[in-house]
XYZ file of N, CA, C and O in Angstrom:
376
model
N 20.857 126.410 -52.380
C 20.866 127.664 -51.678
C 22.295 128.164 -51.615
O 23.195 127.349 -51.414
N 22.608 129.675 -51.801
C 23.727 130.374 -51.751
C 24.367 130.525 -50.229
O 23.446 130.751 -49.443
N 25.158 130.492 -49.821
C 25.097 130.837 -48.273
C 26.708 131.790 -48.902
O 27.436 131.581 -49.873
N 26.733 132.534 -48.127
C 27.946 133.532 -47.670
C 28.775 133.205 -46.371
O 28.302 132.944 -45.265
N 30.089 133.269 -46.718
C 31.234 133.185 -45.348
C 30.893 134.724 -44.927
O 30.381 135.675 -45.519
N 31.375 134.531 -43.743
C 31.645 135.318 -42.777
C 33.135 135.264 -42.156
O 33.546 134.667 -41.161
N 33.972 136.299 -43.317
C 35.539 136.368 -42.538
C 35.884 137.513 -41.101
O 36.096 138.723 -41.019
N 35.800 136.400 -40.126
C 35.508 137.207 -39.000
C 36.987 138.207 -39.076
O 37.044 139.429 -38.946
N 37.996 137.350 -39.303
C 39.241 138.232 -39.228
C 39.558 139.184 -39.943
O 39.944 140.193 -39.354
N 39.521 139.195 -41.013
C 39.513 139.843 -42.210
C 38.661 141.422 -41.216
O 39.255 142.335 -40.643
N 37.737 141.288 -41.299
C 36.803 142.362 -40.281
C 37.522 142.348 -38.944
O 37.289 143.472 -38.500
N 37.885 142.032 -38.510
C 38.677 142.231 -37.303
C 39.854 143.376 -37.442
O 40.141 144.321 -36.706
N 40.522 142.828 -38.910
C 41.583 143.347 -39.155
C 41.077 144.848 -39.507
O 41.637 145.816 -38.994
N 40.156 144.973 -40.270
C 39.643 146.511 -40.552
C 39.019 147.130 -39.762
O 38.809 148.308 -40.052
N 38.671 146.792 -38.930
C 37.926 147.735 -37.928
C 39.789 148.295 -37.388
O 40.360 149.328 -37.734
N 40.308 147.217 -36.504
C 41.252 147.625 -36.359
C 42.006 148.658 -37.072
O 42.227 149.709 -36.471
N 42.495 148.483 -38.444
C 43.281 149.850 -39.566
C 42.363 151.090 -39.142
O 42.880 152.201 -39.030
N 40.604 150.839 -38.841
C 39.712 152.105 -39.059
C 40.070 152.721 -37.868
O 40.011 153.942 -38.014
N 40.435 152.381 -36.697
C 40.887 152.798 -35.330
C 40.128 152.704 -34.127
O 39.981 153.545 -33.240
N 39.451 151.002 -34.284
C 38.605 150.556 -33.208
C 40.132 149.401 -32.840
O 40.994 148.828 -33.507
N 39.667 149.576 -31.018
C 41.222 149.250 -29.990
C 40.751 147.519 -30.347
O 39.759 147.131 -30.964
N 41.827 146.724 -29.726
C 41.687 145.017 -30.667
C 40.503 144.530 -29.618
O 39.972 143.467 -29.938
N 39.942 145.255 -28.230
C 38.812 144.295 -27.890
C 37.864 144.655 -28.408
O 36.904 143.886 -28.482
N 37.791 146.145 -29.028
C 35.970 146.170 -29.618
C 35.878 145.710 -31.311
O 34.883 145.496 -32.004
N 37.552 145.651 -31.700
C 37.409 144.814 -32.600
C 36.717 143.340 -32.429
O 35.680 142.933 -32.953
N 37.685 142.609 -31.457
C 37.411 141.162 -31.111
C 35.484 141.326 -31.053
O 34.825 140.502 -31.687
N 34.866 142.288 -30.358
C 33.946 141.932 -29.570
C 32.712 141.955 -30.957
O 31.695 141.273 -31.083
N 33.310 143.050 -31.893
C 32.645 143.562 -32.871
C 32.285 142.616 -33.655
O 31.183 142.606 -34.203
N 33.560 141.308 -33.867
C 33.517 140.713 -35.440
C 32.590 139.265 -34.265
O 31.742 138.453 -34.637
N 32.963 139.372 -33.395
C 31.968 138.165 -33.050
C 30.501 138.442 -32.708
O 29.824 137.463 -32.395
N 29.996 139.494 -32.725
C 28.722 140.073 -32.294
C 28.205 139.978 -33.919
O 27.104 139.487 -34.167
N 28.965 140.415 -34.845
C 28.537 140.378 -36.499
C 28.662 138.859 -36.903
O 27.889 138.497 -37.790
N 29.688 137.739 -36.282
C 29.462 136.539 -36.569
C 28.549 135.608 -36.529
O 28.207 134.666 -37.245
N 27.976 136.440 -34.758
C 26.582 135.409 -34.595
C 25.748 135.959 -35.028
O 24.778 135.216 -35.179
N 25.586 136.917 -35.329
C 24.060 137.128 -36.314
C 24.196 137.325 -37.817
O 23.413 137.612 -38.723
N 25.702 137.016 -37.715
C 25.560 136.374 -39.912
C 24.661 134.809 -39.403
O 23.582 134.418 -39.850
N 25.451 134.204 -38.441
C 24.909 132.573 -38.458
C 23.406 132.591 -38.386
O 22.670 131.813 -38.992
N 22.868 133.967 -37.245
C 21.326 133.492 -37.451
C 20.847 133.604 -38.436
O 20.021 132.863 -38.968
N 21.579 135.124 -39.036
C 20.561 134.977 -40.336
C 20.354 133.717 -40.929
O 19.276 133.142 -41.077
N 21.833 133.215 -41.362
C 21.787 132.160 -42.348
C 20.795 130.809 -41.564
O 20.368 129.921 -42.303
N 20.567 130.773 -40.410
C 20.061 129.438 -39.930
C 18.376 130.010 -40.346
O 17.562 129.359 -41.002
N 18.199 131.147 -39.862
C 16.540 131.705 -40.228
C 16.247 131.587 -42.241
O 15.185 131.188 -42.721
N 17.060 131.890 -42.805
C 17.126 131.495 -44.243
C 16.961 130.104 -44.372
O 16.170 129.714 -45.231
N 17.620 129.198 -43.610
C 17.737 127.836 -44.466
C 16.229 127.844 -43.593
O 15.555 128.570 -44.325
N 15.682 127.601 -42.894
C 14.016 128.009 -42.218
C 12.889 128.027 -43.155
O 11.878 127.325 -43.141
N 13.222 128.912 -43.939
C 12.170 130.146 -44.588
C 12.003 129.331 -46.095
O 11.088 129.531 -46.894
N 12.999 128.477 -46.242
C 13.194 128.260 -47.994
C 12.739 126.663 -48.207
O 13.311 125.807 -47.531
N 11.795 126.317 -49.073
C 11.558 125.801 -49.609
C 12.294 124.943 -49.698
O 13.360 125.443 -50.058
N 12.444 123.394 -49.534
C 12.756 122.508 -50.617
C 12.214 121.752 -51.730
O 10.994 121.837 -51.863
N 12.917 120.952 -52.652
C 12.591 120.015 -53.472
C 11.316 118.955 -52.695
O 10.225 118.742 -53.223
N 11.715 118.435 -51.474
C 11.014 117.684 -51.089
C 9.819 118.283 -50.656
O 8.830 117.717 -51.120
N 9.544 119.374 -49.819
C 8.317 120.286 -49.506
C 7.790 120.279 -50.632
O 7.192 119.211 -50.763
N 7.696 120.899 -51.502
C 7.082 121.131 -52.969
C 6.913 119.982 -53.418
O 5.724 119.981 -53.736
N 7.399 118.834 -53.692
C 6.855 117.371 -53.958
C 5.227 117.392 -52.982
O 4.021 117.303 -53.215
N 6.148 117.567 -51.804
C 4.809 116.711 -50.848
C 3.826 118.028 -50.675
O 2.834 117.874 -49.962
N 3.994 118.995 -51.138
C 2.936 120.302 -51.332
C 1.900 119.694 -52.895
O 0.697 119.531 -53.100
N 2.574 119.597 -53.337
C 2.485 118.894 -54.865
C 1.059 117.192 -54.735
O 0.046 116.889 -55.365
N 1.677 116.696 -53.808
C 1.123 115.473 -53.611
C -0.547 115.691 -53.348
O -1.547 115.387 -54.000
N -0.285 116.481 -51.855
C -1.215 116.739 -51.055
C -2.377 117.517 -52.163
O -3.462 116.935 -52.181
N -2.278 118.710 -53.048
C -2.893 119.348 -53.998
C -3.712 118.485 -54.610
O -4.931 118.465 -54.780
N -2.567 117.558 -55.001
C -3.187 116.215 -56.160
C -4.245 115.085 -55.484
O -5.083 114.416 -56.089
N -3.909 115.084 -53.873
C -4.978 114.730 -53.666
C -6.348 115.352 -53.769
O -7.395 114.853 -54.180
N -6.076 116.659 -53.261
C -7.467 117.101 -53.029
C -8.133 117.367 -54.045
O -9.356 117.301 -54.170
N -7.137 117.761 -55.018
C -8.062 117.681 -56.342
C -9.145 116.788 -56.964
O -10.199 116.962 -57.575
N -8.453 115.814 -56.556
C -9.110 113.968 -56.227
C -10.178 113.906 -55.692
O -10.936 113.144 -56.292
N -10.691 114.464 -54.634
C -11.410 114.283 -53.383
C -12.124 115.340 -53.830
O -13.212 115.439 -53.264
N -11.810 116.480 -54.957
C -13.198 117.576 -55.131
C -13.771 116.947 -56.327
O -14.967 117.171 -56.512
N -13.169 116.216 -57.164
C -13.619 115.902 -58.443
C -14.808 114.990 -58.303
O -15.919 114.944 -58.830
N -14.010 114.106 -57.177
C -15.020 112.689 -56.968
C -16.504 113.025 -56.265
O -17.617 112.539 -56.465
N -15.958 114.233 -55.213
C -17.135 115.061 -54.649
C -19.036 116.027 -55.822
O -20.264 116.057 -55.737
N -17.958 116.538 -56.656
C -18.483 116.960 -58.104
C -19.352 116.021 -58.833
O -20.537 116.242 -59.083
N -18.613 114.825 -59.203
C -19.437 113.765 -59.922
C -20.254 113.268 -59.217
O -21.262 113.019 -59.879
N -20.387 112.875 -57.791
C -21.247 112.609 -56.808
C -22.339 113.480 -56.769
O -23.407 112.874 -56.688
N -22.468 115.184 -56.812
C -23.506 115.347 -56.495
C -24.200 115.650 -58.189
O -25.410 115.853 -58.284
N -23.359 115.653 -59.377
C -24.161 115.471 -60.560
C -25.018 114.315 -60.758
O -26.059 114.482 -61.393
N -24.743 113.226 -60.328
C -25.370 111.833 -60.409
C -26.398 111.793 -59.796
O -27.429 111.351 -60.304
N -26.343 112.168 -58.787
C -27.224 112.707 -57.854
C -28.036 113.428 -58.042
O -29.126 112.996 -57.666
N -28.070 114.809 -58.656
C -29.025 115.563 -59.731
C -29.263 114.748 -60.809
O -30.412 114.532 -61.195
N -28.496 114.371 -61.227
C -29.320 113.813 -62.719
C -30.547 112.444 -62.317
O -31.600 112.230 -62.918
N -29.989 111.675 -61.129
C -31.005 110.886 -60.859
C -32.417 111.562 -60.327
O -33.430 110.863 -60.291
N -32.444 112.766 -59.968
C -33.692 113.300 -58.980
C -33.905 113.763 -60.367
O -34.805 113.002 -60.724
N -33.622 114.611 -61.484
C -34.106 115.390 -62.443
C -34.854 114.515 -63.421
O -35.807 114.934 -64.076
N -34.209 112.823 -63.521
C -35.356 112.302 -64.188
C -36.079 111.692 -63.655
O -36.830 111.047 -64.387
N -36.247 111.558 -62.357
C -37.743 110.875 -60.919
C -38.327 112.489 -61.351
O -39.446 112.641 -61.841
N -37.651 113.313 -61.159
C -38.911 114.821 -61.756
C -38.997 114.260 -63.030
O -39.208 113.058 -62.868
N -38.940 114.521 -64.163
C -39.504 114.349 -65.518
C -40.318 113.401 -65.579
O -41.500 113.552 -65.889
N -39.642 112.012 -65.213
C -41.205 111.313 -65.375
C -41.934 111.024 -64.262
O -42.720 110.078 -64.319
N -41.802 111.783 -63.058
C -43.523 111.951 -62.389
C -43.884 113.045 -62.934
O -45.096 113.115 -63.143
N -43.330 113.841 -63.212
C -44.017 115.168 -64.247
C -44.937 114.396 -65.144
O -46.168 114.404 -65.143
N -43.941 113.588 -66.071
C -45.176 112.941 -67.231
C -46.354 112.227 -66.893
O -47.496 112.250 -67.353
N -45.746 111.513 -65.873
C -47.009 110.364 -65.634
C -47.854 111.459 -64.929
O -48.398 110.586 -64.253
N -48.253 112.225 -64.631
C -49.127 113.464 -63.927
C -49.714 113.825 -65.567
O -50.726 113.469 -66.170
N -49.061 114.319 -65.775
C -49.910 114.939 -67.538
C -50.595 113.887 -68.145
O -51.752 114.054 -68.533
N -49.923 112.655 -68.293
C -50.174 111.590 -69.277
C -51.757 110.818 -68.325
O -52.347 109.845 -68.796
């Protein structure tokens, strides 16, 4: 992840040249400091890691597991009732 500084002074210093007096400078670059930090703390929040996506990854692979095994269960299951139908079907005709 990219993160960005925040040069509080640097901005201090320009507000100041722009012709804000040095406390609404002071008050300015620290009011813009703490909400560079939230942003950046709500970003690192929001983003994904390597490890999430593994264990997003995992969890998938289970369930995939658990529908497949589910699937073959109820084919076996049909195929056993479809031939108890066919041959009581036959033995009825025969």
């Amino acid at each position: 992840m990219t993160s960005t500084t925040f040069d509080a002074f640097d901005y201090f210093e320009r507000l100041k040249i722009a012709g804000f007096s040095e406390e609404q400078a002071k008050v300015q670059a620290a009011a813009f400091r703490e909400y560079s930090a939230i942003q950046d703390a709500n970003a690192r929040q929001e983003l994904a890691t390597k490890m999430d996506l593994t264990q997003l990854e995992m969890r998938l692979n289970a369930k995939i597991e658990t529908s497949k095994h589910e699937t073959l269960k109820w084919i076996v299951a049909l195929l056993v009732a479809q031939t108890a139908l066919i041959i009581a079907a036959l033995t009825y005709v025969m």
